[in-house]
Every structure is written in C-alpha cells, then in structure tokens.
C-alpha cells in the first residue's frame, strides 16, 4: 500500500496552504483534489478577497491575522508572486451596527490603526463613496485585497517545489483507523493509501467527509458581479470599501478595478456578504441574475451613487457557514490522525496562510501554539 506522512484532502485556499506548510517542514505530503485548483467550483474563485485586521467579527481573530499577514509576505518573498495589495479599506455603517462597533473594538483591543473619517476626509480617500446622514466612516490603512487564484497557485507551486505530490482528478471518499499504532487509511477513488495523518480541507464538500461529527454547516450560493468602473476607480487610486445598512443583513463590499495586465475581468467587483440561498455543491449552479444585480445596486446607491450596471461578468461561489459564523479548526475526536478546517463562513480566505500553518501543527504535532482554541469543535 502506498504511504505518506500526511494526506491533504482538498487543495483550495486552506488545503494548498496546509500542503505548503507541511512540505516545507519536510513531511512527505500527498494532496488530492477532484478539480485542479485554483478553480471556480468551490469557495476560492473570483479574483479578489478582502483582507483586514480590525476584525469586527471578533477581536480574537486579530493575532491570527497578524500571523497571516506575515505568512502572505513570506509567500510573496519566496515565490516572487505579489498576492496582497494594501489598498486600505473604508467602512461605512450605522455607528451602533456590527461593522463599526466591532471594527473599533478590535482596533482598540489590539492597538490597530483605524481612522475616523469626516466628509472631507472621506472625499479625499474615496471620491465616489458617500456617508449618508447618521452613518460613521472609518479607514483601515492596513486592509486591502488578496488575489485569490494567484495565492492558491503560489501555495501549490511552493508545496510542489518542496516535494509535495499533488494529484488532481481524484477524490477522497473516506477514512479509517489504520491497523497498528496511530495513522489513518484513506480511501482515494478505488484505492487505499496509508498516512500518519489526514488533513480535511474540502470546503463545501467537508460536511460529507465529516458527517459523523454532526457539524451544523450550511452551504450557500453567493453571486459576484463586475460592473463598469467610473474613471478614477482603479487599483492604486481608491481603497476597497464595505458598507453596512441597519435594515439589510450582512455587508455590501467591493474592490477597485484591477489592471488589464492581471488578466481578470474588466470593471469593479461588488458583492453582498450575507447568509445566502442554500445550495448543493454537487448540483449544477444557477447563474447570477440581472435581478440580483439590481437589488445589489439599489442597496449600495446611497453610498456609491456613480455605480451602475449592466454586469460585465458574474460568477457564483459557495459559502460553507457554521451557525455562529466562526471557523472550525480541530482534531477529529474519534480519529486522532484526522484534523480538519471547515465552516469558513464567507470570511476565511485572508486566514488561509495561517490556517495552513495551524493544520500542519495539528497534523504533525497534535497541537498548535497558534491561538486557535476559540475555533475548536463546539
Ligand atoms: C463570493 C465569496 C466572497 C468571499 N469573500 C471573502 C473575502 O473578501 N475575504 C475573505 O477572507 N474570505 C472571503 N470569502 C471566503 C473564502 O473565500 C473561503 O472561506 C475560502 O475560500 C474557503 O477555502 P476552502 O479551502 O475551505 O474551500 P475551497 O477553496 O473551495 O477548497 C476546497 C477544495 O476541496 C476540494 N474537494 C472537494 N471534495 C473533495 C474530496 N472528496 N476530496 C478531496 N478534495 C475535495 C474542492 O475541489 C476544492 O478545491 C469569500 C467566499 C466567497 C464564495
């Protein structure tokens, strides 16, 4: 039977990072994915992801973010691929809402730069963005965007350069305790492969592989749109933005237009971070509609009146969300050789570089010194 130190099931954002960290520590790694990442079938497509440190979701994420920023910088330095652009991000929201209150709390708790903006300050930073009466505006200079496909590709390339075996077009179907002390036998297609540990990072397909844990994970459909960019709305000219309206769930957010040389879609990308409609990851996905774009443009019109359709392009991605919106990163309670990271709830990408490190710790040492305790099974 073939054998490896660690098998990684799923090579998207989290699995490519785990394979990268494991291979750089000298582990013999086998990475498996039914598609060839980076791809659009899961949660990590669509060109860009927001990265920020004044984390409104919970201040406990901030130390992990500090490490994630360091790890992204290390990836860039070693591969020569730029993946992170510190454009800064403007947050506009109800002062009593989660975005403004939570960002201020995380910044105060951890001493992060977060500037309060008055109208002239906002106009200078982002001439297209308005602050309606009664709203607060903040600017986080360390926030910005990650190029998601480029980041996944760089992690996989570095993993392979350090000896990881990456196999595409195959699927992990299940796992059992191996005979003898420790280890796990993993069923891949029709074969069984033995490993010291299995890392499950299968995104929207993780609920099936982890069914025995009874995790409450919900997979949802999330449309993204690219629309025409007014002149002056380019990368390097304006920051990213996120707005929260008291009467609508979640956040509306967007990015500056990327240069044509990046090879992506023309225009500016915008989306709505919210629970979304339930989806089956294996079923054909209904395309994003003009009606969905109209709803999005109406919601952001008071903040960005210059934005207009039609859609130049659209995509539908998947979220896999926990009931409380926080990730789950832990060891399997019944299978000591199995570790997993799932339920990234639509905000995990920015953490991939540190989640990979934590999963490598759990797989090789059974524990991690990184502050992931608050993300354990619950
Ligand atoms: C529209 C959208 C916008 C987002 N915006 C942001 C943002 O601005 N900032 C942010 O930080 N996060 C954001 N996120 C969230 C972030 O992108 C996700 O949390 C992250 O990509 C999840 O990574 P993953 O590795 O868990 O899943 P994926 O990247 O989907 O990887 C899972 C992999 O597992 C593979 N797989 C499936 N089944 C099997 C199997 N049986 N065996 C082996 N492999 C398997 C799949 O092919 C896939 O490659 C957004 C997500 C979406 C969808």
Short mmCIF file of C-alpha atoms and ligand atoms in Angstrom, two decimals:
data_model
loop_
_atom_site.label_atom_id
_atom_site.label_comp_id
_atom_site.label_asym_id
_atom_site.label_seq_id
_atom_site.Cartn_x
_atom_site.Cartn_y
_atom_site.Cartn_z
CA UNK A 1 0.00 0.00 0.00
CA UNK A 2 1.28 3.48 -0.87
CA UNK A 3 2.08 5.57 2.21
CA UNK A 4 2.73 9.23 3.08
CA UNK A 5 3.30 11.23 6.26
CA UNK A 6 0.22 13.38 5.60
CA UNK A 7 -2.62 13.33 3.05
CA UNK A 8 -4.41 16.63 2.38
CA UNK A 9 -7.99 16.23 1.10
CA UNK A 10 -8.87 19.38 -0.86
CA UNK A 11 -6.30 21.82 -2.27
CA UNK A 12 -8.26 25.09 -2.33
CA UNK A 13 -7.35 28.05 -0.11
CA UNK A 14 -6.82 26.09 3.11
CA UNK A 15 -5.53 22.80 1.69
CA UNK A 16 -2.96 24.43 -0.59
CA UNK A 17 -1.68 26.36 2.45
CA UNK A 18 -1.59 23.21 4.61
CA UNK A 19 0.28 21.25 1.89
CA UNK A 20 2.73 24.15 1.57
CA UNK A 21 3.46 24.34 5.33
CA UNK A 22 3.71 20.55 5.67
CA UNK A 23 6.05 20.11 2.71
CA UNK A 24 8.30 22.94 3.92
CA UNK A 25 8.64 21.12 7.25
CA UNK A 26 9.92 18.06 5.42
CA UNK A 27 6.75 15.92 5.61
CA UNK A 28 6.02 13.53 2.72
CA UNK A 29 2.72 15.01 1.55
CA UNK A 30 0.04 13.73 -0.83
CA UNK A 31 -2.51 16.38 -1.86
CA UNK A 32 -5.74 15.26 -3.54
CA UNK A 33 -8.41 17.30 -5.32
CA UNK A 34 -11.12 16.30 -7.84
CA UNK A 35 -10.54 19.61 -9.69
CA UNK A 36 -7.24 21.39 -10.37
CA UNK A 37 -7.07 24.44 -8.10
CA UNK A 38 -7.27 27.34 -8.49
CA UNK A 39 -10.77 26.76 -9.89
CA UNK A 40 -14.26 28.23 -9.63
CA UNK A 41 -16.17 25.20 -8.40
CA UNK A 42 -15.75 25.89 -4.67
CA UNK A 43 -15.18 28.96 -2.50
CA UNK A 44 -11.89 30.38 -3.74
CA UNK A 45 -12.60 31.79 -7.23
CA UNK A 46 -13.43 35.32 -8.35
CA UNK A 47 -10.07 37.18 -8.44
CA UNK A 48 -10.13 39.10 -5.14
CA UNK A 49 -10.75 38.73 -1.41
CA UNK A 50 -10.78 41.43 1.28
CA UNK A 51 -8.10 41.24 3.95
CA UNK A 52 -8.35 43.38 7.09
CA UNK A 53 -7.11 43.35 10.68
CA UNK A 54 -9.60 45.42 12.72
CA UNK A 55 -11.79 42.34 12.70
CA UNK A 56 -15.39 43.22 13.53
CA UNK A 57 -16.36 39.54 13.74
CA UNK A 58 -14.28 39.10 16.96
CA UNK A 59 -11.05 40.62 18.34
CA UNK A 60 -9.69 37.09 18.99
CA UNK A 61 -9.04 36.74 15.24
CA UNK A 62 -6.54 39.64 15.27
CA UNK A 63 -3.43 37.71 16.46
CA UNK A 64 -4.13 35.09 13.76
CA UNK A 65 -4.42 37.89 11.20
CA UNK A 66 -1.06 39.33 12.24
CA UNK A 67 0.48 35.91 11.55
CA UNK A 68 -1.49 35.56 8.28
CA UNK A 69 -0.07 38.88 7.02
CA UNK A 70 3.48 37.67 7.87
CA UNK A 71 2.87 34.36 6.10
CA UNK A 72 1.48 36.07 2.97
CA UNK A 73 4.58 38.30 2.90
CA UNK A 74 6.79 35.23 3.21
CA UNK A 75 4.94 33.54 0.31
CA UNK A 76 5.43 36.65 -1.83
CA UNK A 77 9.12 36.94 -0.97
CA UNK A 78 9.84 33.29 -1.71
CA UNK A 79 7.76 32.85 -4.87
CA UNK A 80 8.10 36.36 -6.32
CA UNK A 81 4.29 36.46 -6.80
CA UNK A 82 2.58 39.53 -5.37
CA UNK A 83 -0.71 38.38 -3.80
CA UNK A 84 -1.57 41.16 -1.29
CA UNK A 85 -2.30 44.82 -2.10
CA UNK A 86 -2.64 47.16 0.93
CA UNK A 87 -5.15 49.48 -0.67
CA UNK A 88 -6.71 50.32 2.69
CA UNK A 89 -10.46 49.82 3.19
CA UNK A 90 -13.20 52.31 4.07
CA UNK A 91 -16.02 51.04 6.31
CA UNK A 92 -19.31 52.97 6.32
CA UNK A 93 -22.09 51.88 8.65
CA UNK A 94 -24.58 52.55 11.37
CA UNK A 95 -22.48 53.56 14.43
CA UNK A 96 -24.42 51.02 16.52
CA UNK A 97 -24.01 48.23 13.92
CA UNK A 98 -21.60 45.30 13.99
CA UNK A 99 -19.22 46.64 11.32
CA UNK A 100 -18.43 49.96 13.01
CA UNK A 101 -18.71 48.83 16.64
CA UNK A 102 -16.79 45.58 16.06
CA UNK A 103 -14.03 47.20 13.98
CA UNK A 104 -13.49 49.87 16.67
CA UNK A 105 -13.44 47.19 19.41
CA UNK A 106 -10.85 45.04 17.59
CA UNK A 107 -8.70 48.11 16.83
CA UNK A 108 -8.88 49.38 20.45
CA UNK A 109 -8.20 45.93 21.90
CA UNK A 110 -5.11 45.36 19.75
CA UNK A 111 -3.87 48.93 19.15
CA UNK A 112 -4.50 48.84 15.38
CA UNK A 113 -4.62 51.94 13.17
CA UNK A 114 -8.26 52.77 12.34
CA UNK A 115 -9.06 56.36 11.38
CA UNK A 116 -12.40 58.12 11.94
CA UNK A 117 -13.32 59.95 8.72
CA UNK A 118 -15.28 63.17 8.38
CA UNK A 119 -16.82 64.03 5.00
CA UNK A 120 -13.78 65.92 3.60
CA UNK A 121 -11.51 63.07 4.78
CA UNK A 122 -13.75 60.50 3.09
CA UNK A 123 -13.95 62.54 -0.13
CA UNK A 124 -10.16 62.74 -0.25
CA UNK A 125 -9.67 58.99 0.21
CA UNK A 126 -12.56 57.71 -1.90
CA UNK A 127 -14.20 60.41 -4.05
CA UNK A 128 -17.01 58.02 -5.08
CA UNK A 129 -18.08 56.95 -1.59
CA UNK A 130 -20.71 58.90 0.41
CA UNK A 131 -21.57 58.79 4.11
CA UNK A 132 -25.36 59.19 4.46
CA UNK A 133 -26.70 61.20 7.41
CA UNK A 134 -26.31 59.28 10.69
CA UNK A 135 -23.62 56.89 9.38
CA UNK A 136 -20.00 56.63 10.58
CA UNK A 137 -17.00 56.18 8.27
CA UNK A 138 -13.68 54.54 9.22
CA UNK A 139 -10.49 53.90 7.26
CA UNK A 140 -8.19 50.95 7.95
CA UNK A 141 -4.87 51.64 6.19
CA UNK A 142 -3.52 48.07 6.66
CA UNK A 143 -6.52 46.45 4.99
CA UNK A 144 -6.61 45.61 1.30
CA UNK A 145 -7.12 42.78 -1.12
CA UNK A 146 -5.67 39.38 -1.92
CA UNK A 147 -5.54 37.95 -5.43
CA UNK A 148 -7.14 34.62 -4.55
CA UNK A 149 -6.33 32.40 -7.55
CA UNK A 150 -2.77 33.72 -7.63
CA UNK A 151 -2.36 32.98 -3.90
CA UNK A 152 -3.67 29.40 -4.20
CA UNK A 153 -1.44 28.77 -7.24
CA UNK A 154 1.62 30.15 -5.41
CA UNK A 155 0.96 27.95 -2.35
CA UNK A 156 0.61 24.85 -4.53
CA UNK A 157 3.74 25.70 -6.51
CA UNK A 158 5.76 26.15 -3.33
CA UNK A 159 4.35 22.89 -1.87
CA UNK A 160 5.37 21.01 -5.03
CA UNK A 161 8.80 22.66 -5.04
CA UNK A 162 9.30 21.27 -1.52
CA UNK A 163 8.39 17.76 -2.62
CA UNK A 164 4.59 17.51 -2.15
CA UNK A 165 2.85 15.07 -4.52
CA UNK A 166 -0.29 16.78 -5.86
CA UNK A 167 -2.88 14.64 -7.65
CA UNK A 168 -5.88 16.11 -9.43
CA UNK A 169 -8.99 14.38 -10.76
CA UNK A 170 -9.22 12.14 -7.67
CA UNK A 171 -11.48 12.37 -4.65
CA UNK A 172 -11.06 11.35 -1.00
CA UNK A 173 -14.05 9.13 -0.25
CA UNK A 174 -13.49 8.25 3.39
CA UNK A 175 -11.02 7.20 6.07
CA UNK A 176 -10.49 4.55 8.75
CA UNK A 177 -8.13 3.98 11.59
CA UNK A 178 -5.06 2.14 10.23
CA UNK A 179 -4.05 -1.20 11.75
CA UNK A 180 -1.10 -0.81 14.16
CA UNK A 181 -0.20 2.24 16.24
CA UNK A 182 -1.62 5.56 15.01
CA UNK A 183 -2.19 6.58 11.44
CA UNK A 184 -5.09 6.52 9.07
CA UNK A 185 -6.10 4.62 5.92
CA UNK A 186 -7.62 6.90 3.34
CA UNK A 187 -9.88 5.78 0.52
CA UNK A 188 -9.00 7.69 -2.67
CA UNK A 189 -11.05 6.68 -5.69
CA UNK A 190 -10.83 2.87 -5.65
CA UNK A 191 -7.51 2.67 -3.70
CA UNK A 192 -6.46 2.83 -0.09
CA UNK A 193 -3.45 4.92 0.90
CA UNK A 194 -1.90 4.96 4.35
CA UNK A 195 -0.76 8.11 6.16
CA UNK A 196 0.35 9.30 9.57
CA UNK A 197 -2.34 11.99 9.38
CA UNK A 198 -5.18 13.18 7.16
CA UNK A 199 -5.99 16.90 6.81
CA UNK A 200 -9.56 17.53 5.59
CA UNK A 201 -9.87 20.90 3.83
CA UNK A 202 -12.65 20.05 1.38
CA UNK A 203 -14.58 23.34 1.70
CA UNK A 204 -18.23 22.85 0.75
CA UNK A 205 -17.64 19.10 0.48
CA UNK A 206 -16.25 18.81 4.04
CA UNK A 207 -19.72 18.26 5.59
CA UNK A 208 -19.95 14.92 3.71
CA UNK A 209 -16.46 13.76 4.80
CA UNK A 210 -17.10 14.86 8.40
CA UNK A 211 -20.72 13.66 8.58
CA UNK A 212 -20.10 11.62 11.75
CA UNK A 213 -19.35 14.84 13.68
CA UNK A 214 -22.86 16.20 13.09
CA UNK A 215 -21.49 19.71 12.46
CA UNK A 216 -24.12 22.28 11.62
CA UNK A 217 -22.72 23.53 8.27
CA UNK A 218 -24.79 25.30 5.64
CA UNK A 219 -23.63 25.57 2.00
CA UNK A 220 -24.99 28.62 0.18
CA UNK A 221 -24.87 30.20 -3.27
CA UNK A 222 -23.12 33.59 -3.47
CA UNK A 223 -23.25 35.74 -6.64
CA UNK A 224 -20.45 38.17 -7.58
CA UNK A 225 -20.67 40.89 -10.23
CA UNK A 226 -18.27 43.02 -12.25
CA UNK A 227 -19.72 46.33 -13.47
CA UNK A 228 -18.26 49.25 -15.47
CA UNK A 229 -15.70 51.28 -13.48
CA UNK A 230 -16.03 55.07 -13.49
CA UNK A 231 -12.68 56.71 -14.41
CA UNK A 232 -10.60 57.04 -11.24
CA UNK A 233 -11.91 53.80 -9.63
CA UNK A 234 -8.69 51.85 -10.26
CA UNK A 235 -6.31 49.88 -8.04
CA UNK A 236 -3.81 52.37 -6.63
CA UNK A 237 -6.35 55.22 -6.81
CA UNK A 238 -9.16 54.19 -4.43
CA UNK A 239 -9.31 51.81 -1.45
CA UNK A 240 -11.64 48.81 -1.06
CA UNK A 241 -14.97 49.55 0.63
CA UNK A 242 -17.56 47.82 2.83
CA UNK A 243 -20.90 49.23 3.91
CA UNK A 244 -23.49 48.01 6.39
CA UNK A 245 -27.11 49.14 6.39
CA UNK A 246 -29.18 48.57 9.53
CA UNK A 247 -32.15 47.33 7.51
CA UNK A 248 -30.24 44.72 5.42
CA UNK A 249 -28.40 41.61 6.66
CA UNK A 250 -24.63 41.40 6.15
CA UNK A 251 -22.26 43.70 4.30
CA UNK A 252 -22.06 45.14 0.81
CA UNK A 253 -18.47 45.44 -0.39
CA UNK A 254 -16.29 45.96 -3.41
CA UNK A 255 -12.86 46.41 -4.90
CA UNK A 256 -11.10 48.86 -7.21
CA UNK A 257 -10.80 47.85 -10.89
CA UNK A 258 -7.72 45.70 -11.47
CA UNK A 259 -5.28 46.43 -14.31
CA UNK A 260 -5.95 44.53 -17.56
CA UNK A 261 -2.45 43.05 -17.20
CA UNK A 262 -3.76 40.91 -14.29
CA UNK A 263 -5.80 39.01 -16.88
CA UNK A 264 -9.09 39.12 -14.95
CA UNK A 265 -12.47 40.68 -15.66
CA UNK A 266 -12.73 44.34 -16.61
CA UNK A 267 -14.59 46.63 -14.21
CA UNK A 268 -15.13 46.72 -10.47
CA UNK A 269 -16.26 43.71 -8.48
CA UNK A 270 -19.05 44.02 -5.95
CA UNK A 271 -20.89 41.53 -3.76
CA UNK A 272 -23.10 41.05 -0.73
CA UNK A 273 -21.68 39.12 2.25
CA UNK A 274 -24.82 37.56 3.73
CA UNK A 275 -26.21 34.10 4.56
CA UNK A 276 -27.49 33.41 1.01
CA UNK A 277 -29.67 30.66 -0.52
CA UNK A 278 -28.96 27.00 0.31
CA UNK A 279 -27.02 25.16 -2.41
CA UNK A 280 -25.91 21.60 -3.17
CA UNK A 281 -22.20 21.69 -4.07
CA UNK A 282 -22.69 18.76 -6.49
CA UNK A 283 -25.72 20.18 -8.31
CA UNK A 284 -25.49 22.50 -11.34
CA UNK A 285 -25.45 26.09 -10.05
CA UNK A 286 -27.94 28.67 -11.30
CA UNK A 287 -26.16 31.69 -12.80
CA UNK A 288 -26.24 35.13 -11.15
CA UNK A 289 -29.17 37.15 -12.50
CA UNK A 290 -29.74 40.75 -13.62
CA UNK A 291 -32.40 41.00 -10.89
CA UNK A 292 -29.80 40.11 -8.24
CA UNK A 293 -27.50 42.84 -9.58
CA UNK A 294 -30.37 45.35 -9.47
CA UNK A 295 -31.00 44.55 -5.79
CA UNK A 296 -27.29 44.97 -5.04
CA UNK A 297 -27.00 48.28 -6.91
CA UNK A 298 -30.11 49.64 -5.14
CA UNK A 299 -28.64 48.71 -1.75
CA UNK A 300 -25.33 50.50 -2.45
CA UNK A 301 -26.80 53.50 -4.32
CA UNK A 302 -26.92 55.81 -1.23
CA UNK A 303 -23.19 55.13 -0.69
CA UNK A 304 -21.90 54.87 -4.27
CA UNK A 305 -24.34 56.78 -6.50
CA UNK A 306 -21.97 56.66 -9.50
CA UNK A 307 -22.12 52.85 -9.77
CA UNK A 308 -24.30 51.35 -12.44
CA UNK A 309 -24.81 48.18 -14.47
CA UNK A 310 -25.01 46.31 -16.67
CA UNK A 311 -22.97 43.36 -15.43
CA UNK A 312 -19.79 42.92 -17.45
CA UNK A 313 -19.36 39.48 -15.87
CA UNK A 314 -20.69 37.45 -12.97
CA UNK A 315 -19.88 34.28 -11.05
CA UNK A 316 -21.47 32.18 -8.35
CA UNK A 317 -19.27 30.90 -5.50
CA UNK A 318 -20.12 28.84 -2.40
CA UNK A 319 -20.01 29.67 1.30
CA UNK A 320 -19.90 26.90 3.92
CA UNK A 321 -21.11 28.52 7.11
CA UNK A 322 -21.32 27.49 10.74
CA UNK A 323 -24.27 28.51 12.92
CA UNK A 324 -22.18 31.16 14.75
CA UNK A 325 -20.14 32.31 11.72
CA UNK A 326 -16.82 31.23 13.28
CA UNK A 327 -14.48 28.68 11.67
CA UNK A 328 -13.93 25.14 12.99
CA UNK A 329 -10.29 24.00 13.17
CA UNK A 330 -9.62 20.93 15.27
CA UNK A 331 -8.65 17.27 15.55
CA UNK A 332 -11.31 14.64 14.92
CA UNK A 333 -12.42 13.42 18.37
CA UNK A 334 -12.85 9.79 17.20
CA UNK A 335 -9.87 9.63 14.79
CA UNK A 336 -6.70 11.05 16.37
CA UNK A 337 -4.90 11.06 13.00
CA UNK A 338 -7.54 13.23 11.32
CA UNK A 339 -7.53 17.04 11.52
CA UNK A 340 -9.80 19.46 9.71
CA UNK A 341 -10.55 23.10 8.90
CA UNK A 342 -14.06 23.93 7.71
CA UNK A 343 -17.00 26.31 8.08
CA UNK A 344 -15.04 29.36 6.93
CA UNK A 345 -18.39 31.16 6.68
CA UNK A 346 -17.55 33.54 3.83
CA UNK A 347 -14.62 35.24 5.57
CA UNK A 348 -11.82 32.65 5.65
CA UNK A 349 -9.61 33.40 2.67
CA UNK A 350 -7.48 36.07 4.35
CA UNK A 351 -6.57 33.49 7.04
CA UNK A 352 -5.55 30.69 4.67
CA UNK A 353 -1.82 31.28 5.14
CA UNK A 354 -2.13 30.86 8.93
CA UNK A 355 -4.85 28.18 8.87
CA UNK A 356 -2.44 26.06 6.78
CA UNK A 357 0.21 26.54 9.46
CA UNK A 358 -2.20 25.58 12.27
CA UNK A 359 -3.37 22.47 10.39
CA UNK A 360 0.25 21.45 9.77
CA UNK A 361 0.92 21.82 13.53
CA UNK A 362 -2.11 19.67 14.40
CA UNK A 363 -1.23 17.01 11.81
CA UNK A 364 2.45 16.71 12.75
CA UNK A 365 2.48 17.53 16.47
CA UNK A 366 -1.12 17.01 17.61
CA UNK A 367 -1.29 20.60 18.91
CA UNK A 368 -0.63 24.17 17.81
CA UNK A 369 0.85 27.12 19.68
CA UNK A 370 -1.21 29.45 17.46
CA UNK A 371 -4.26 30.93 19.27
CA UNK A 372 -6.91 28.72 17.61
CA UNK A 373 -8.58 27.48 20.82
CA UNK A 374 -11.68 29.63 20.24
CA UNK A 375 -12.20 27.88 16.87
CA UNK A 376 -12.31 24.33 18.24
CA UNK A 377 -15.28 21.92 17.94
CA UNK A 378 -18.31 23.28 19.76
C1 LIG B 1 -18.21 35.04 -3.12
C2 LIG B 1 -17.25 34.88 -2.00
C3 LIG B 1 -16.62 36.00 -1.48
C4 LIG B 1 -15.73 35.87 -0.41
N1 LIG B 1 -15.08 36.98 0.07
C5 LIG B 1 -14.13 36.84 1.02
C6 LIG B 1 -13.34 37.95 1.40
O1 LIG B 1 -13.49 39.06 0.88
N2 LIG B 1 -12.37 37.76 2.35
C7 LIG B 1 -12.15 36.53 2.92
O2 LIG B 1 -11.26 36.42 3.77
N3 LIG B 1 -12.89 35.46 2.57
C8 LIG B 1 -13.85 35.58 1.64
N4 LIG B 1 -14.59 34.50 1.23
C9 LIG B 1 -14.42 33.22 1.92
C10 LIG B 1 -13.23 32.44 1.44
O3 LIG B 1 -13.05 32.58 0.06
C11 LIG B 1 -13.43 30.98 1.86
O4 LIG B 1 -13.58 30.96 3.28
C12 LIG B 1 -12.25 30.12 1.46
O5 LIG B 1 -12.01 30.25 0.08
C13 LIG B 1 -12.55 28.67 1.82
O6 LIG B 1 -11.46 27.88 1.40
P1 LIG B 1 -11.53 26.29 1.48
O7 LIG B 1 -10.16 25.81 1.25
O8 LIG B 1 -12.27 25.88 2.72
O9 LIG B 1 -12.50 25.86 0.26
P2 LIG B 1 -12.13 25.70 -1.30
O10 LIG B 1 -11.13 26.72 -1.69
O11 LIG B 1 -13.42 25.61 -2.02
O12 LIG B 1 -11.37 24.31 -1.36
C14 LIG B 1 -11.99 23.07 -1.15
C15 LIG B 1 -11.35 22.09 -2.12
O13 LIG B 1 -11.73 20.76 -1.78
C16 LIG B 1 -11.86 20.04 -2.98
N5 LIG B 1 -12.63 18.82 -2.71
C17 LIG B 1 -13.98 18.69 -2.70
N6 LIG B 1 -14.32 17.41 -2.39
C18 LIG B 1 -13.16 16.74 -2.18
C19 LIG B 1 -12.86 15.39 -1.83
N7 LIG B 1 -13.82 14.49 -1.58
N8 LIG B 1 -11.56 15.02 -1.74
C20 LIG B 1 -10.56 15.93 -1.97
N9 LIG B 1 -10.81 17.22 -2.30
C21 LIG B 1 -12.09 17.63 -2.39
C22 LIG B 1 -12.51 21.04 -3.92
O14 LIG B 1 -12.33 20.69 -5.27
C23 LIG B 1 -11.78 22.32 -3.55
O15 LIG B 1 -10.66 22.54 -4.39
C24 LIG B 1 -15.48 34.60 0.16
C25 LIG B 1 -16.11 33.46 -0.37
C26 LIG B 1 -16.97 33.60 -1.45
C27 LIG B 1 -17.64 32.37 -2.00
#
